[in-house]
Tab-separated table of C-alpha atoms in Angstrom:
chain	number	residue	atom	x	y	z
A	1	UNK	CA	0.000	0.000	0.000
A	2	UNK	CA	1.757	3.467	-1.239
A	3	UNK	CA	1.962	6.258	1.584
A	4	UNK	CA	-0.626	8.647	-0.066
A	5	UNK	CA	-3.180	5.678	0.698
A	6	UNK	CA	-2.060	5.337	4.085
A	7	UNK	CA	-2.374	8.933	4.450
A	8	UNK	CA	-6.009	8.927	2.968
A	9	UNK	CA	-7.325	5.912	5.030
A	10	UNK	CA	-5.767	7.432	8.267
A	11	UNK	CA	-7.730	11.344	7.434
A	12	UNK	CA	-10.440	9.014	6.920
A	13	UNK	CA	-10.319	7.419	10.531
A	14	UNK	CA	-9.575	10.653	11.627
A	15	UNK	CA	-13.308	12.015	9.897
A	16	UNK	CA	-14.936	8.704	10.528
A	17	UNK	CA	-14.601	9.433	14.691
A	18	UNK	CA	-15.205	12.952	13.947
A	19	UNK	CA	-18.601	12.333	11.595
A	20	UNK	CA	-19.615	10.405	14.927
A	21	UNK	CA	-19.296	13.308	16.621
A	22	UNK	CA	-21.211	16.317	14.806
A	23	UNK	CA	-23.132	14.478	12.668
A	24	UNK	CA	-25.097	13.343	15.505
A	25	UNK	CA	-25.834	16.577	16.192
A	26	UNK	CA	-27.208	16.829	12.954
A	27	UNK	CA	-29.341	13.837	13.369
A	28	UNK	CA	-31.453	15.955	16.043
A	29	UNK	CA	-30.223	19.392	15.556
A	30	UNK	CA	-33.633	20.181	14.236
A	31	UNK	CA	-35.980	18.606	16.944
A	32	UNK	CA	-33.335	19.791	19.514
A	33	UNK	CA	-33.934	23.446	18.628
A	34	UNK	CA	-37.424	23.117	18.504
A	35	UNK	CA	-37.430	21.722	22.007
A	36	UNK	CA	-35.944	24.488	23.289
A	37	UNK	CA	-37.988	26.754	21.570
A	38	UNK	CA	-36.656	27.733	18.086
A	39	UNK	CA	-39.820	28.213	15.223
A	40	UNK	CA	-38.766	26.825	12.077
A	41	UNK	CA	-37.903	29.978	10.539
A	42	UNK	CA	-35.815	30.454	13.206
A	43	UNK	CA	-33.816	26.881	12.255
A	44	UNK	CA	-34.028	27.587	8.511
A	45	UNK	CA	-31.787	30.564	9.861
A	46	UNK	CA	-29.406	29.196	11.765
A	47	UNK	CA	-28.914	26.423	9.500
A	48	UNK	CA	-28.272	28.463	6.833
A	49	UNK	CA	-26.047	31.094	9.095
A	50	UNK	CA	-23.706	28.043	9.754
A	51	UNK	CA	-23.290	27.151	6.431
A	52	UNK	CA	-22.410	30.608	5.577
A	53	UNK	CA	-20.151	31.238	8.163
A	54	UNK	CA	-19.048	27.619	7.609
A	55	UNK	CA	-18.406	28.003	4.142
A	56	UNK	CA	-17.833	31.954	3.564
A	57	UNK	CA	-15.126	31.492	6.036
A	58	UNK	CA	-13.260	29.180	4.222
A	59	UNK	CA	-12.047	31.737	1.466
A	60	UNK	CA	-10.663	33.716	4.568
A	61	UNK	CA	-8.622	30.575	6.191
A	62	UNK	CA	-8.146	29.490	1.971
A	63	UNK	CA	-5.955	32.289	1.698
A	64	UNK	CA	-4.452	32.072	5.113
A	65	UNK	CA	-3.440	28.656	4.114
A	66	UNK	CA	-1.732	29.475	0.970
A	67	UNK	CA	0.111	32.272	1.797
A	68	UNK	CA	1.737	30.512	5.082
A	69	UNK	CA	1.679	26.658	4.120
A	70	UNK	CA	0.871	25.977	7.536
A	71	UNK	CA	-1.540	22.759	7.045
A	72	UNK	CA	-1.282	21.171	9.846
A	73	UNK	CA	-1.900	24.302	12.423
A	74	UNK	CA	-5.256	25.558	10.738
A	75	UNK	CA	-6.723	21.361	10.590
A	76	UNK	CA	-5.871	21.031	13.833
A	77	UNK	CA	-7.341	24.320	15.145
A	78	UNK	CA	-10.318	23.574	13.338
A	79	UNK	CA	-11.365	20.442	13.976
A	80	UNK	CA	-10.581	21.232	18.258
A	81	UNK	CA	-12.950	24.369	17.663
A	82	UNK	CA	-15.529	22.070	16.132
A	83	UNK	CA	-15.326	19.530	18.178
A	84	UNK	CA	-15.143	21.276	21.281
A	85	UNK	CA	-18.797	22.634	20.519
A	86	UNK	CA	-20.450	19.873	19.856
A	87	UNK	CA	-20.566	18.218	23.446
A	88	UNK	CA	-21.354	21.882	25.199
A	89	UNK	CA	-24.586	21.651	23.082
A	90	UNK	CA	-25.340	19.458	26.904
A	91	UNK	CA	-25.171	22.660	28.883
A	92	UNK	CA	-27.623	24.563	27.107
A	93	UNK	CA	-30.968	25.032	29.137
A	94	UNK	CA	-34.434	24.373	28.789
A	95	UNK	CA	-35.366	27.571	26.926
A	96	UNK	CA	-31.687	28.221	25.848
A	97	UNK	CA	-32.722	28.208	22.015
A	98	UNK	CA	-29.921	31.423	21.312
A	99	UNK	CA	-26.990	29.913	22.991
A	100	UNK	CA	-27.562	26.219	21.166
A	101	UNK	CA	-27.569	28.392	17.561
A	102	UNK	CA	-24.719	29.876	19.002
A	103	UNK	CA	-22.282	26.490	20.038
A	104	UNK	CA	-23.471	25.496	16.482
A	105	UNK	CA	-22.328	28.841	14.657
A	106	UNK	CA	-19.120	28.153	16.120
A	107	UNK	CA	-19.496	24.704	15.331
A	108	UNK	CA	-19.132	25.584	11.937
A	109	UNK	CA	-16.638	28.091	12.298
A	110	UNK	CA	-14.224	25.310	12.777
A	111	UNK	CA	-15.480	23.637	10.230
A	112	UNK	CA	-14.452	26.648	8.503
A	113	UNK	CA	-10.940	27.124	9.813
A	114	UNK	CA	-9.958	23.230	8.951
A	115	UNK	CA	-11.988	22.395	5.605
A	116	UNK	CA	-9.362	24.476	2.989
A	117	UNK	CA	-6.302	23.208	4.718
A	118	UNK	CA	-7.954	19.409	4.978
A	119	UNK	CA	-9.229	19.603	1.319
A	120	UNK	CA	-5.845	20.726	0.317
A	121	UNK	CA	-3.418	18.124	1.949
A	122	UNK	CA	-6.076	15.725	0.971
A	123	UNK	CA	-5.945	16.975	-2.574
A	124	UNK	CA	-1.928	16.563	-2.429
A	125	UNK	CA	-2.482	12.580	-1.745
A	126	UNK	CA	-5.338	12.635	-4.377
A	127	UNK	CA	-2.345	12.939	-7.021
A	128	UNK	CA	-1.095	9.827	-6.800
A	129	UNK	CA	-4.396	7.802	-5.998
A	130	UNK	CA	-7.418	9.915	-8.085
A	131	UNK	CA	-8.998	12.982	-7.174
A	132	UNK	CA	-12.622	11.260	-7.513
A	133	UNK	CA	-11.009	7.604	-5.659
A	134	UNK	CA	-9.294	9.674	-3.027
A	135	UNK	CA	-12.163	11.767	-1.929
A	136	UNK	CA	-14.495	9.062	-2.431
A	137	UNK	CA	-12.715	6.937	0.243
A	138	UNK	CA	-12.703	9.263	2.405
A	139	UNK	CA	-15.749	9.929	2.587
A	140	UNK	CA	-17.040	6.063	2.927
A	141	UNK	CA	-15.064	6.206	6.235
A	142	UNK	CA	-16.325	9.751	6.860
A	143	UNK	CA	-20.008	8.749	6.056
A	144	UNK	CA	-19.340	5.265	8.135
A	145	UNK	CA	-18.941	7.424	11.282
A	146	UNK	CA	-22.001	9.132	10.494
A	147	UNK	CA	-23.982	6.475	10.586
A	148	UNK	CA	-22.370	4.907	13.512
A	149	UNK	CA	-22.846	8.165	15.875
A	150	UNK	CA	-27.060	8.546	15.132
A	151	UNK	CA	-26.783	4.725	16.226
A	152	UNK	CA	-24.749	5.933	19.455
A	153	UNK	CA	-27.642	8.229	20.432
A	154	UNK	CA	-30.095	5.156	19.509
A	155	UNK	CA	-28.614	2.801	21.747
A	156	UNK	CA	-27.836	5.286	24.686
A	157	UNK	CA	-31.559	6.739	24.542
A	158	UNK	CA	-32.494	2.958	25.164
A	159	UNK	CA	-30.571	2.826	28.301
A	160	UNK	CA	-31.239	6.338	29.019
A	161	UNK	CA	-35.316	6.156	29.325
A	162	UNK	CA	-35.934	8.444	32.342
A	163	UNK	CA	-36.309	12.144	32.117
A	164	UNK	CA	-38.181	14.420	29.216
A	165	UNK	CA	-36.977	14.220	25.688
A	166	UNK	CA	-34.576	17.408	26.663
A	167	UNK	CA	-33.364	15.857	29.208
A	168	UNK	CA	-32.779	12.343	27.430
A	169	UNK	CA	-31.137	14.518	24.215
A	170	UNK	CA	-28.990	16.694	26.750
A	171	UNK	CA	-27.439	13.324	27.949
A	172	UNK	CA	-26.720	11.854	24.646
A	173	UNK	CA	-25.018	15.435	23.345
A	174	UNK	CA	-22.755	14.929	26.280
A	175	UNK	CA	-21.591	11.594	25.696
A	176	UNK	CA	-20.541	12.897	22.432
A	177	UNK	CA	-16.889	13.496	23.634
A	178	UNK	CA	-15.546	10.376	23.989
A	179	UNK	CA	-15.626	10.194	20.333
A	180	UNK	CA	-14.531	13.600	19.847
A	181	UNK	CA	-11.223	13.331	22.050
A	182	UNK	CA	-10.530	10.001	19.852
A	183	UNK	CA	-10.621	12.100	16.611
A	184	UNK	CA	-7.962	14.681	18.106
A	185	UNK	CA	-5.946	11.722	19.155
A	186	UNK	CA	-6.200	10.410	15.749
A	187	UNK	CA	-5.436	13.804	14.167
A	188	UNK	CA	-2.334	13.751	16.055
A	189	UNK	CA	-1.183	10.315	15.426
A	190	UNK	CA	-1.655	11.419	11.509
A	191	UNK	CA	-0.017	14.666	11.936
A	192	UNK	CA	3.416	12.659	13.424
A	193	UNK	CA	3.477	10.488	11.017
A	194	UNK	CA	2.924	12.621	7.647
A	195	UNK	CA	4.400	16.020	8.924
A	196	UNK	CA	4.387	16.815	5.287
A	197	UNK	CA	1.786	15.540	2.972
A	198	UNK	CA	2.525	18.561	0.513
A	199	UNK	CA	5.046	16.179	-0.659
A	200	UNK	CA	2.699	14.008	-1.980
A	201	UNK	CA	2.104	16.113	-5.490
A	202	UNK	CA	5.400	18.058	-7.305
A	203	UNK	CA	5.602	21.617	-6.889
A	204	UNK	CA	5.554	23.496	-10.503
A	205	UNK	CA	8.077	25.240	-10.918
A	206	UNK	CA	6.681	28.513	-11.839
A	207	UNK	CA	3.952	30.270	-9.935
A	208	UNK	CA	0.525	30.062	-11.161
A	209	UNK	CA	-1.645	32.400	-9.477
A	210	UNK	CA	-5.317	31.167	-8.667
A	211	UNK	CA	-7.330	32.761	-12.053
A	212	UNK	CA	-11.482	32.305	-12.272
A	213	UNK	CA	-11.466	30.385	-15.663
A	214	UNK	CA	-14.350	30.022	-17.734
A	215	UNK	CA	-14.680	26.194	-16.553
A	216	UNK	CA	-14.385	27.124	-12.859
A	217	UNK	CA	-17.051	29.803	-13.272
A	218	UNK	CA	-19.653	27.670	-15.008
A	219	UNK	CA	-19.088	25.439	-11.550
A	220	UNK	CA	-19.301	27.864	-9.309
A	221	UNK	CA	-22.929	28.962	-10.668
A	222	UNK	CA	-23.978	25.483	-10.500
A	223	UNK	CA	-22.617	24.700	-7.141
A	224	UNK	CA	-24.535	27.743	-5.951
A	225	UNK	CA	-27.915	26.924	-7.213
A	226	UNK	CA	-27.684	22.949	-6.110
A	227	UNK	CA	-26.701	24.231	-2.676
A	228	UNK	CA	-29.732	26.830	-2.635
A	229	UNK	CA	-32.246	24.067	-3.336
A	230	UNK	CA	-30.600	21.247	-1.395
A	231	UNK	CA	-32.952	21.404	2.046
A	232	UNK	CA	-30.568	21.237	5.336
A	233	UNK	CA	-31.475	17.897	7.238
A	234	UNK	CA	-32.375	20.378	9.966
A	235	UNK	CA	-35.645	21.364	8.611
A	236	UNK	CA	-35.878	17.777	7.308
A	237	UNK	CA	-35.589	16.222	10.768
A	238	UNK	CA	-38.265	18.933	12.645
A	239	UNK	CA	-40.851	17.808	9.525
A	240	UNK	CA	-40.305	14.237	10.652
A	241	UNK	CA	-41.538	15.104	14.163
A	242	UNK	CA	-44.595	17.056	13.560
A	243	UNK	CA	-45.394	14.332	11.199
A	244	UNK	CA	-45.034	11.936	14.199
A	245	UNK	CA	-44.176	8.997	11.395
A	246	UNK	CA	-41.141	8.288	13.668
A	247	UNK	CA	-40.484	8.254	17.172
A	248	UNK	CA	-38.026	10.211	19.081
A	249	UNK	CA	-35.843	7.245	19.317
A	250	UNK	CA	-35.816	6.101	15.721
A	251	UNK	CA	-35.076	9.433	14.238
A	252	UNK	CA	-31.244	9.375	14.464
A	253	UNK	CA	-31.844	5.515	12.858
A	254	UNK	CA	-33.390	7.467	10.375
A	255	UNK	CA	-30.361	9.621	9.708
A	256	UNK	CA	-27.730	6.824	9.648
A	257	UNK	CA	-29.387	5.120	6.968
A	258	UNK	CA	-29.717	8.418	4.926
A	259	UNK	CA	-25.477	8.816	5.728
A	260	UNK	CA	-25.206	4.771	4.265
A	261	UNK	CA	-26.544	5.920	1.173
A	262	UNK	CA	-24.639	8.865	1.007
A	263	UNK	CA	-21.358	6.426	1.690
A	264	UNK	CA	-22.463	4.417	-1.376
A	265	UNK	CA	-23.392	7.113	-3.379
A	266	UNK	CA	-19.986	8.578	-2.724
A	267	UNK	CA	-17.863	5.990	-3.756
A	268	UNK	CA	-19.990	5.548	-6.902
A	269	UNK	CA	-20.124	8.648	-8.309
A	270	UNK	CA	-16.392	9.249	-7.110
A	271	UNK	CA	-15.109	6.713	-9.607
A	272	UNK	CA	-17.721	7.773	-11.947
A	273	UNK	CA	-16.175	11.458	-11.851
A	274	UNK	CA	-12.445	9.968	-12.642
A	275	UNK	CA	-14.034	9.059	-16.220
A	276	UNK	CA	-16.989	11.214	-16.527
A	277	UNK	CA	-15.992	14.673	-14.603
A	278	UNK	CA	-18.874	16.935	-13.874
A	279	UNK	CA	-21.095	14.621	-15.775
A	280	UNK	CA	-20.974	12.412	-12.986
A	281	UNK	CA	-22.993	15.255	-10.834
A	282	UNK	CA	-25.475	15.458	-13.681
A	283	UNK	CA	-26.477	12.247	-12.962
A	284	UNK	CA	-26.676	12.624	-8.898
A	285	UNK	CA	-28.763	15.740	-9.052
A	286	UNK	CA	-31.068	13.754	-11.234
A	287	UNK	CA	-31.660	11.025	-8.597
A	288	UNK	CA	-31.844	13.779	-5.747
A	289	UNK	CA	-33.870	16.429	-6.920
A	290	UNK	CA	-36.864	14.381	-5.984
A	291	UNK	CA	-36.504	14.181	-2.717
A	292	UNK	CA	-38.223	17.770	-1.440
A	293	UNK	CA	-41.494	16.079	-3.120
A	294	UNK	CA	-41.285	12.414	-1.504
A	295	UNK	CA	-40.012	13.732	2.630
A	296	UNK	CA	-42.492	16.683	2.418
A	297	UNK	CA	-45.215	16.362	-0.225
A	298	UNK	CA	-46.395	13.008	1.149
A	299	UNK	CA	-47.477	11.356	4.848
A	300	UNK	CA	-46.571	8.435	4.484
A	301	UNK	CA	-43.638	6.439	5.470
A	302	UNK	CA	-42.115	4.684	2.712
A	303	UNK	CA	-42.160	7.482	-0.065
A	304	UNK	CA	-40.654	9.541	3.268
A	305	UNK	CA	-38.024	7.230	3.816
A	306	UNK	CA	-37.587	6.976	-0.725
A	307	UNK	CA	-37.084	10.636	-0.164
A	308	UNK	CA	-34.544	10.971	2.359
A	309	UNK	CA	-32.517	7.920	0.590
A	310	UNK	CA	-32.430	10.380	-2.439
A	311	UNK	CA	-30.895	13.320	0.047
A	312	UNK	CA	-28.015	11.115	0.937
A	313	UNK	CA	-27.669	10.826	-3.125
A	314	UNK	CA	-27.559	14.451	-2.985
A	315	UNK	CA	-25.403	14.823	0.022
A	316	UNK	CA	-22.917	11.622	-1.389
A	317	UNK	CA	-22.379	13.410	-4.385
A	318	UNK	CA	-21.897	17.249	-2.710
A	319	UNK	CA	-19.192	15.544	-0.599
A	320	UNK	CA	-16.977	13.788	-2.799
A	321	UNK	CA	-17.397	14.863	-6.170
A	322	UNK	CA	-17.819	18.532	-5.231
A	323	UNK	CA	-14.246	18.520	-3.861
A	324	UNK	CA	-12.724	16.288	-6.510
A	325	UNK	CA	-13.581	18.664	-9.234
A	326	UNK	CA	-11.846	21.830	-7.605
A	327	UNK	CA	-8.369	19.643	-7.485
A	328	UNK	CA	-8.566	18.965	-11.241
A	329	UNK	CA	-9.677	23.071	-11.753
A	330	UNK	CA	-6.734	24.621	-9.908
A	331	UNK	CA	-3.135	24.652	-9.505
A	332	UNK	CA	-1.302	23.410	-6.468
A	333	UNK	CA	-0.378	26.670	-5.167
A	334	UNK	CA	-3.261	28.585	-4.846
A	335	UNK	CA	-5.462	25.590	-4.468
A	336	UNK	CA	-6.827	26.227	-0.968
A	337	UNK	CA	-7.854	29.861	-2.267
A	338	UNK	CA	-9.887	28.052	-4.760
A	339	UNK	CA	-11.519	25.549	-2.409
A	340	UNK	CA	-11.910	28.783	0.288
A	341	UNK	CA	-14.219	30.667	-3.180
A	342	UNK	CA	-16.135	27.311	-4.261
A	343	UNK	CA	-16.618	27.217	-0.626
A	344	UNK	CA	-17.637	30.728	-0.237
A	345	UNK	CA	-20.076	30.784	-2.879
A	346	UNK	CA	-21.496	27.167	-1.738
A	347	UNK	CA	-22.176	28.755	1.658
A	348	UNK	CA	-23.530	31.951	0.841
A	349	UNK	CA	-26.325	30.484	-1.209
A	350	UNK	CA	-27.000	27.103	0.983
A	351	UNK	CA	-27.891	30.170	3.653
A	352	UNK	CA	-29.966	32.007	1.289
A	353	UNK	CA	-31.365	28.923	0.317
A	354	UNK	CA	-32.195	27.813	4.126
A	355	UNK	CA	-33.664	30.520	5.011
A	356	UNK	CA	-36.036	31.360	2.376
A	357	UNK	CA	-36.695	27.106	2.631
A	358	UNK	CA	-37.713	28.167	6.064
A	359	UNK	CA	-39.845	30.714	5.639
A	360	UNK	CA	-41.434	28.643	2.949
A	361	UNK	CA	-41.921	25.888	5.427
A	362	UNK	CA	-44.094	27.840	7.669
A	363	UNK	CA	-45.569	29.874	5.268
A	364	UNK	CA	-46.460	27.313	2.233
A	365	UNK	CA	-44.903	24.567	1.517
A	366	UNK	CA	-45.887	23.266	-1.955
A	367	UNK	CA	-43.935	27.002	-2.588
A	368	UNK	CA	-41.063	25.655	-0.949
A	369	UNK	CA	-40.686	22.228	-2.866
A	370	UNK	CA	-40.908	23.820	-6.103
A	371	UNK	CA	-38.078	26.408	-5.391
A	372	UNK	CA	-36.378	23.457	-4.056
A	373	UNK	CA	-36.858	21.204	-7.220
A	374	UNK	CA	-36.268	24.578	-10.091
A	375	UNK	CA	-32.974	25.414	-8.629
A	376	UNK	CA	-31.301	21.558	-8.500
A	377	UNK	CA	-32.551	20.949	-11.705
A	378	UNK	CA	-31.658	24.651	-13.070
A	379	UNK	CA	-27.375	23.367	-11.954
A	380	UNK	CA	-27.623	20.900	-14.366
A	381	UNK	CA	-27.126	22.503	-17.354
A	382	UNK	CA	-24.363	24.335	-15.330
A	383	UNK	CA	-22.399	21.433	-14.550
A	384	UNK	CA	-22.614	20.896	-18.298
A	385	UNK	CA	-21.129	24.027	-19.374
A	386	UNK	CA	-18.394	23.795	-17.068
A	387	UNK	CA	-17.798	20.141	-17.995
A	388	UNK	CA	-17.513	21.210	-21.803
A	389	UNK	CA	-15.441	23.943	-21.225
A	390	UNK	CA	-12.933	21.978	-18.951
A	391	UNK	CA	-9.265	22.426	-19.204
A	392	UNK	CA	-7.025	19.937	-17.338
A	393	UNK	CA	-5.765	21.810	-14.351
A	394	UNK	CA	-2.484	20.002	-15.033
A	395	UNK	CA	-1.600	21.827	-17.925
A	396	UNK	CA	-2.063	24.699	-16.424
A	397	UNK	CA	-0.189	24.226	-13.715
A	398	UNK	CA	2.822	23.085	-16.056
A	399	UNK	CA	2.754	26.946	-18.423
């Protein structure tokens, strides 16, 4: 096994333990914040205010990145930021709607700080392997964790049956640090032992300065409108429990089989890419833009569960392909100022898109699964533009 595989598998242990972690947050998030007293405008918000800063934040920390090198500092920053959150979700009170939307805006802060720097040394291993194999692996372990952690909450809400459903969600979100001091101490394990992974991929040896090519822009503008469709899990998850299809116990099972599809879906349409580039999303947001009709234009459970099966297509694809493409699009040395824009743009219309979602939601919500459906399906011919316009980053990289 060559060293950039070792190096991928161990980042991928690394986000497995830390999927476990936050994306059990997400498997409740919404219902949480309803508990303690958020409307659903009010989570369409938030939701969409974390991407943003999430993702706006990344050009920031993109540039940051580039200009020092320093990998290794900004991942680990990031993900002890993120994680640190997570399990302080436990001290919120009752009514403490504001400071839980608060622990998860700086929740995705860290996401923030790490992602460019991650993506990056990630991207430097993806050289040797496959930019759509690399990220694809990664996230199968990635996804793996989330699935196991919504199963984590499952089994210790069976155990933990006494109290009110605050009081039973407070304990689980503070059992969430055992697996989030087990992803720093994998982070550092990976950190000794690759203390360099920008060795993975040559250097050029002139400078190319990061440039917004045609191909790159047709992306962008598709990115944008897939992530102001794609409905945050949030608002998913709070539907689920006014529909009462699913008990407060079974929603996180819920989740974890939505993040097994997403694994799958992944490492399909991550090989897919390697021979098919942006086509390969074509064909995802085909399968996924269906799902805003099945979770929330029907009442029943199996065109519910069809639905959310078709999100983790959605969310399989955003994760791996999304990233792959940006490695083939720009040059080595300005490559974390590229992920920090796709990232920038991704964010600022996924919060757009929440929050107007949102509103829909309480206001009408065959309105909302029609904006939904027009602006997934409205990327495609995007992703097409920017796939016939492409122009191997490579070559590029080499004049």
């Amino acid at each position: 096994m060559s060293q950039a595989m070792v190096f991928i598998i161990l980042f991928g242990i690394v986000s497995m333990f830390s999927d476990m972690t936050h994306e059990s947050v997400s498997s409740i998030r919404g219902v949480f914040l309803s508990i303690v007293g958020a409307s659903a405008a009010t989570i369409g918000f938030i939701s969409g205010l974390g991407e943003l800063i999430g993702y706006g934040m990344r050009y920031v920390f993109g540039r940051i990145t580039d200009r020092t090198g320093k990998y290794w500092p900004m991942v680990i920053l990031g993900y002890a930021l993120e994680l640190a959150a997570v399990p302080a979700l436990a001290l919120v009170g009752e009514h403490g709607w504001i400071a839980a939307c608060v622990l998860l805006v700086v929740q995705r802060m860290g996401k923030a700080i790490k992602k460019p720097a991650k993506n990056t040394v990630m991207s430097f291993a993806s050289f040797q392997i496959g930019q759509g194999k690399s990220f694809a692996i990664l996230e199968l372990l990635d996804q793996l964790g989330a699935f196991l952690g919504p199963i984590l909450l499952y089994l210790i809400m069976l155990f933990k049956t006494s109290g009110t459903t605050f009081e039973r969600y407070s304990f689980c979100l503070g059992m969430l640090v055992v697996p989030a001091l087990i992803t720093m101490t994998m982070l550092l394990v990976t950190k000794r032992k690759f203390p360099h992974p920008e060795q993975f991929e040559p250097t050029p040896k002139v400078y190319v300065p990061f440039k917004m090519q045609r191909q790159f822009m047709f992306y962008i503008g598709g990115i944008s409108l897939f992530a102001f469709g794609f409905i945050d899990y949030s608002l998913i998850v709070m539907h689920l429990s006014r529909e009462t299809l699913f008990t407060i116990e079974t929603i996180p099972l819920v989740y974890s089989g939505a993040m097994i599809v997403d694994a799958i879906s992944a490492l399909i349409f991550g090989w897919m890419f390697d021979n098919k580039g942006t086509l390969a999303l074509v064909l995802s947001t085909l399968l996924s833009v269906s799902f805003p009709v099945l979770v929330f234009g029907f009442h029943t459970t199996f065109p519910v569960l069809l639905g959310i099966a078709m999100w983790g297509v959605g969310m399989g694809a955003q994760e791996s392909i999304l990233k792959a493409a940006v490695a083939t699009m720009v040059p080595k040395q300005s490559r974390a100022t590229g992920y920090g824009i796709f990232e920038l743009s991704f964010g600022l219309f996924w919060f757009l898109g929440s929050w107007l979602l949102g509103v829909l939601y309480d206001w009408n919500l065959t309105a909302m699964i029609i904006v939904s459906v027009l602006a997934q399906l409205v990327a495609i011919p995007m992703y097409i533009f920017s796939n016939r316009s492409k122009k191997p980053a490579t070559i590029s990289a080499e004049n």
